[in-house]
Structures are given as structure tokens and as C-alpha cells.
Amino acid sequence: MSMIKTASMIVLAFILVGCESTYISKEEAFPKMYNEQPASILVVPAINNTTAPESADYLTTTLAEPLSYHGYYVAPLELVQSIFQQEGILDGAQLENVDPSVFGEQFGVDSVLFVSINKWQTNYYVVSGNVEVALKYELYSTKTGEKLWFYEDSLIVDTSSNDNSSGGVAGLLVNVIATAVSTATTDYVPIAKRVNYMALSSAPLGQYHKLHNTDQTQTSVNRFKAK
């Protein structure tokens, strides 16, 4: 066997090992989640680090459905948001330094979820457009204050016009206008739902899910993100 072929095999072996170990199981990533088994979650107002004020409402109001689907009881979002608003709390950043146990005492929940919106950007190009979203989720125990689960990622949703029926300069102009209108009138609720479902797919299933305590070995997140 030639040295070149041997070296190639060694490199390939390293690549394969790297691919196999890139992602880890839910139990490896979030052992504290399985130890505590939280049943209820309080969602605080989103922490909005963008210039899109409406993005916080999109994210917060679309969290109940995926959380419930994954087997958790969610403290009524409208009631919770109303209580916070009455206290002058409009952004989750105002609650970052509050001890998680306070949320447990005040709302009777096992955990509290913070969502940070780090990017919610609408992009226009000549004949294309998209919405770029970057989020971070952090779930804390109201009993121990420990971080039980987290997720951080980004998503780009294409909002381009698919009308290619017109040609030439006139057709290009039509496509530019169509893309701008399409992107400007995009319904952001489905985008928010999609991002929330994507994030929660990495979380252990809750007590109210029929497959609760059977997903420990499922692949979850990149091991480097889990550190």
C-alpha cells in the first residue's frame, strides 16, 4: 500500500470519527433536564436585541403550541404577559438578574424560559429576499437555579418572488418589485413557529408526552454547542 493511499485512509478515518462524534444524545447534552423532570414552564417576555420590535411578540406568542406539543404545561401566555406589563416589564432583559426561584414562588412553575432574539433581519437583493433569524433559548430550574436546557441557532427563510414569466429589463423590474412586496408582506408568525419547533426538537420530551423518558439516546445538538 502506498504512503499516499495510507495517508488518505488515515485522513478519511479522522473525518468519519469526527462526523460520528459531532452530535451527542439528549441525555449527554442535557442530563439535568432528565434529573429534574420539569413539568411546567413559564415563558417570560423575549429579550430583543434587534431593531425589530414586533419580533418579540411573534416569538413569545408562538411558543405555547410547540412547548405543549413536546409535553409541557405552559403558564397561560396572555395572563403572564399581562402581569409583566402591569409591572412595567416589556423585555425579558429586565428579568435576567432575577433569581429563578422567584418565578417558582410567584407562578408555581418548575422552570422559566428565556428567549433572546439576536437577529431578526429582512434582507432585499436584486431579485431575491429573505428573513434571517438568530435566537437563543435558555431554560432554568426554579428549584435549583440551574440551566436545564439551551439552544442557539439561526434560520434564513427565502421570501423571493418565484415569478419568472417576464424577461428582459421589464421582467427584472417586475421581479424586483414582486420580491420587495413579497418580503414586506411576509407573515412572520409561521417563521416564528418554525424556529420554535426547530429549537424544541433538541429538548427532552416533557411529562405529558406519550414518549416521555424514551428519548434519551436521540441525537440532539452539536457537542461543542452543548458545552
Coordinates of C-alpha atoms in Angstrom, one line a residue:
M1 CA 0.0 0.0 0.0
S2 CA 1.5 3.4 -1.0
M3 CA 2.1 6.1 1.5
I4 CA -0.3 8.4 -0.3
K5 CA -3.1 5.8 0.0
T6 CA -2.3 5.1 3.6
A7 CA -2.4 8.8 4.5
S8 CA -5.7 9.2 2.6
M9 CA -7.2 6.4 4.7
I10 CA -6.0 7.9 7.9
V11 CA -7.5 11.3 7.0
L12 CA -10.8 9.6 6.0
A13 CA -10.8 7.8 9.3
F14 CA -10.4 11.0 11.2
I15 CA -13.2 12.6 9.2
L16 CA -15.5 9.7 9.9
V17 CA -14.8 9.7 13.6
G18 CA -15.4 13.5 13.6
C19 CA -18.7 13.1 11.9
E20 CA -19.8 10.4 14.3
S21 CA -18.9 12.4 17.3
T22 CA -20.1 15.8 16.2
Y23 CA -23.6 15.3 17.7
I24 CA -24.5 13.9 21.0
S25 CA -27.6 12.4 22.6
K26 CA -30.2 14.4 24.5
E27 CA -29.1 12.8 27.8
E28 CA -25.5 13.7 27.2
A29 CA -26.4 17.2 26.3
F30 CA -29.0 17.9 29.0
P31 CA -28.6 15.5 31.9
K32 CA -30.1 18.0 34.4
M33 CA -33.3 18.1 32.4
Y34 CA -33.7 14.3 32.9
N35 CA -32.8 14.6 36.6
E36 CA -35.3 17.3 37.5
Q37 CA -38.1 16.3 35.0
P38 CA -39.7 19.8 35.0
A39 CA -43.4 19.6 34.1
S40 CA -44.3 23.3 33.8
I41 CA -42.7 26.2 32.1
L42 CA -43.1 30.0 32.5
V43 CA -42.2 32.0 29.3
V44 CA -41.0 35.5 30.1
P45 CA -41.0 38.3 27.5
A46 CA -38.4 37.8 24.9
I47 CA -35.1 39.6 25.2
N48 CA -35.0 41.6 22.0
N49 CA -31.5 42.6 20.8
T50 CA -32.7 43.7 17.4
T51 CA -34.3 46.7 15.8
A52 CA -37.5 44.8 15.0
P53 CA -39.8 45.5 18.0
E54 CA -42.5 43.2 16.7
S55 CA -40.3 40.1 16.7
A56 CA -40.6 39.7 20.4
D57 CA -44.4 39.3 20.2
Y58 CA -44.0 36.8 17.3
L59 CA -41.7 34.6 19.2
T60 CA -43.4 34.8 22.6
T61 CA -46.9 34.2 21.4
T62 CA -45.9 31.2 19.2
L63 CA -44.1 29.3 22.0
A64 CA -47.1 27.7 23.8
E65 CA -48.0 25.4 20.9
P66 CA -44.6 23.7 20.4
L67 CA -44.0 23.5 24.2
S68 CA -47.3 21.8 24.8
Y69 CA -46.7 19.5 21.8
H70 CA -43.4 18.5 23.4
G71 CA -45.2 17.5 26.7
Y72 CA -45.0 20.6 28.9
Y73 CA -47.6 22.6 30.7
V74 CA -47.2 26.3 29.8
A75 CA -48.3 29.0 32.1
P76 CA -51.0 31.0 30.2
L77 CA -49.0 33.3 28.0
E78 CA -51.6 36.1 27.7
L79 CA -52.1 36.2 31.5
V80 CA -48.3 36.1 32.2
Q81 CA -47.6 38.9 29.7
S82 CA -50.4 41.0 31.1
I83 CA -49.0 40.6 34.7
F84 CA -45.5 41.6 33.5
Q85 CA -46.9 44.6 31.6
Q86 CA -48.7 45.8 34.7
E87 CA -45.3 45.7 36.4
G88 CA -43.7 47.7 33.6
I89 CA -41.8 44.7 32.3
L90 CA -41.8 44.7 28.5
D91 CA -38.5 43.0 27.7
G92 CA -37.0 39.9 29.3
A93 CA -33.7 41.7 29.8
Q94 CA -35.4 43.3 32.8
L95 CA -35.7 39.9 34.4
E96 CA -32.3 38.4 33.7
N97 CA -30.9 39.1 37.2
V98 CA -34.0 37.8 39.0
D99 CA -33.4 34.6 40.9
P100 CA -35.3 31.7 39.1
S101 CA -36.8 30.7 42.4
V102 CA -38.9 33.9 42.4
F103 CA -40.7 32.7 39.3
G104 CA -41.5 29.4 41.0
E105 CA -42.8 31.2 44.1
Q106 CA -44.9 33.7 42.2
F107 CA -46.2 31.5 39.4
G108 CA -45.9 27.9 40.8
V109 CA -43.9 26.6 37.9
D110 CA -40.9 24.2 37.7
S111 CA -38.9 26.2 35.2
V112 CA -38.6 29.5 33.4
L113 CA -37.7 30.0 29.7
F114 CA -35.7 33.0 28.4
V115 CA -35.5 33.6 24.7
S116 CA -33.0 36.1 23.2
I117 CA -33.6 37.4 19.7
N118 CA -30.2 38.3 18.4
K119 CA -31.2 38.8 14.8
W120 CA -34.5 39.4 13.0
Q121 CA -33.5 41.0 9.8
T122 CA -35.3 41.4 6.5
N123 CA -32.9 41.4 3.5
Y124 CA -33.6 42.6 0.0
Y125 CA -31.5 41.8 -3.1
V126 CA -32.0 42.5 -6.8
V127 CA -34.3 39.6 -7.4
S128 CA -34.3 37.8 -4.0
G129 CA -35.1 38.5 -0.4
N130 CA -35.1 36.6 2.9
V131 CA -35.7 36.9 6.6
E132 CA -32.7 36.0 8.8
V133 CA -33.5 35.0 12.4
A134 CA -30.9 34.2 15.2
L135 CA -32.2 33.0 18.6
K136 CA -31.0 31.7 21.9
Y137 CA -33.2 29.7 24.3
E138 CA -32.3 29.1 27.9
L139 CA -34.5 27.1 30.4
Y140 CA -33.7 27.4 34.1
S141 CA -34.9 25.4 37.1
T142 CA -37.0 27.4 39.6
K143 CA -35.9 24.9 42.3
T144 CA -32.1 24.9 41.8
G145 CA -31.5 27.9 39.5
E146 CA -29.5 25.5 37.2
K147 CA -29.7 25.8 33.4
L148 CA -31.6 22.7 32.3
W149 CA -31.7 23.2 28.5
F150 CA -30.5 25.6 25.9
Y151 CA -30.4 26.0 22.2
E152 CA -28.8 28.6 19.9
D153 CA -29.1 28.8 16.1
S154 CA -30.1 30.8 13.1
L155 CA -32.5 30.3 10.2
I156 CA -32.8 32.0 6.8
V157 CA -36.3 32.0 5.2
D158 CA -36.4 32.8 1.5
T159 CA -39.1 35.4 0.5
S160 CA -38.1 35.7 -3.1
S161 CA -40.7 36.1 -5.9
N162 CA -41.0 32.9 -8.0
D163 CA -42.5 34.7 -11.0
N164 CA -40.1 34.2 -13.8
S165 CA -42.6 34.7 -16.6
S166 CA -41.3 38.0 -17.7
G167 CA -38.0 38.6 -19.4
G168 CA -35.6 41.4 -20.1
V169 CA -35.3 44.7 -18.2
A170 CA -39.1 44.9 -17.7
G171 CA -39.2 41.4 -16.3
L172 CA -36.3 42.1 -14.0
L173 CA -38.1 45.2 -12.7
V174 CA -41.3 43.2 -12.2
N175 CA -39.4 40.6 -10.2
V176 CA -37.6 43.2 -8.1
I177 CA -41.0 44.8 -7.2
A178 CA -42.6 41.4 -6.6
T179 CA -39.8 40.3 -4.3
A180 CA -39.9 43.6 -2.3
V181 CA -43.7 43.3 -1.9
S182 CA -43.5 39.6 -1.0
T183 CA -40.8 40.2 1.6
A184 CA -42.5 43.2 3.1
T185 CA -45.8 41.4 3.5
T186 CA -44.4 38.1 4.8
D187 CA -46.4 36.5 7.6
Y188 CA -43.8 36.2 10.3
V189 CA -45.9 34.0 12.6
P190 CA -45.2 30.8 10.6
I191 CA -41.5 31.7 10.6
A192 CA -41.6 32.2 14.4
K193 CA -43.4 28.8 14.8
R194 CA -40.9 27.1 12.6
V195 CA -37.9 28.4 14.6
N196 CA -39.5 27.4 17.9
Y197 CA -40.3 23.9 16.7
M198 CA -36.8 23.5 15.4
A199 CA -35.3 24.6 18.7
L200 CA -37.5 22.4 20.8
S201 CA -36.8 19.3 18.8
S202 CA -33.5 19.2 20.7
A203 CA -35.1 19.3 24.1
P204 CA -36.1 16.2 26.1
L205 CA -39.8 15.4 25.9
G206 CA -41.9 16.5 28.9
Q207 CA -44.1 14.5 31.3
Y208 CA -47.2 15.0 29.3
H209 CA -45.8 13.4 26.1
K210 CA -46.6 9.8 25.5
L211 CA -42.9 9.1 24.7
H212 CA -41.6 10.8 27.8
N213 CA -38.4 9.2 29.2
T214 CA -37.8 7.3 26.0
D215 CA -35.7 9.8 24.0
Q216 CA -32.5 9.9 26.0
T217 CA -30.5 8.3 23.2
Q218 CA -31.9 10.5 20.4
T219 CA -29.3 12.8 18.7
S220 CA -29.7 16.3 20.0
V221 CA -27.1 19.0 19.5
N222 CA -23.6 19.6 18.4
R223 CA -21.3 18.6 21.3
F224 CA -19.4 21.9 21.1
K225 CA -22.7 23.9 21.5
A226 CA -23.6 21.8 24.5
K227 CA -20.5 22.9 26.4

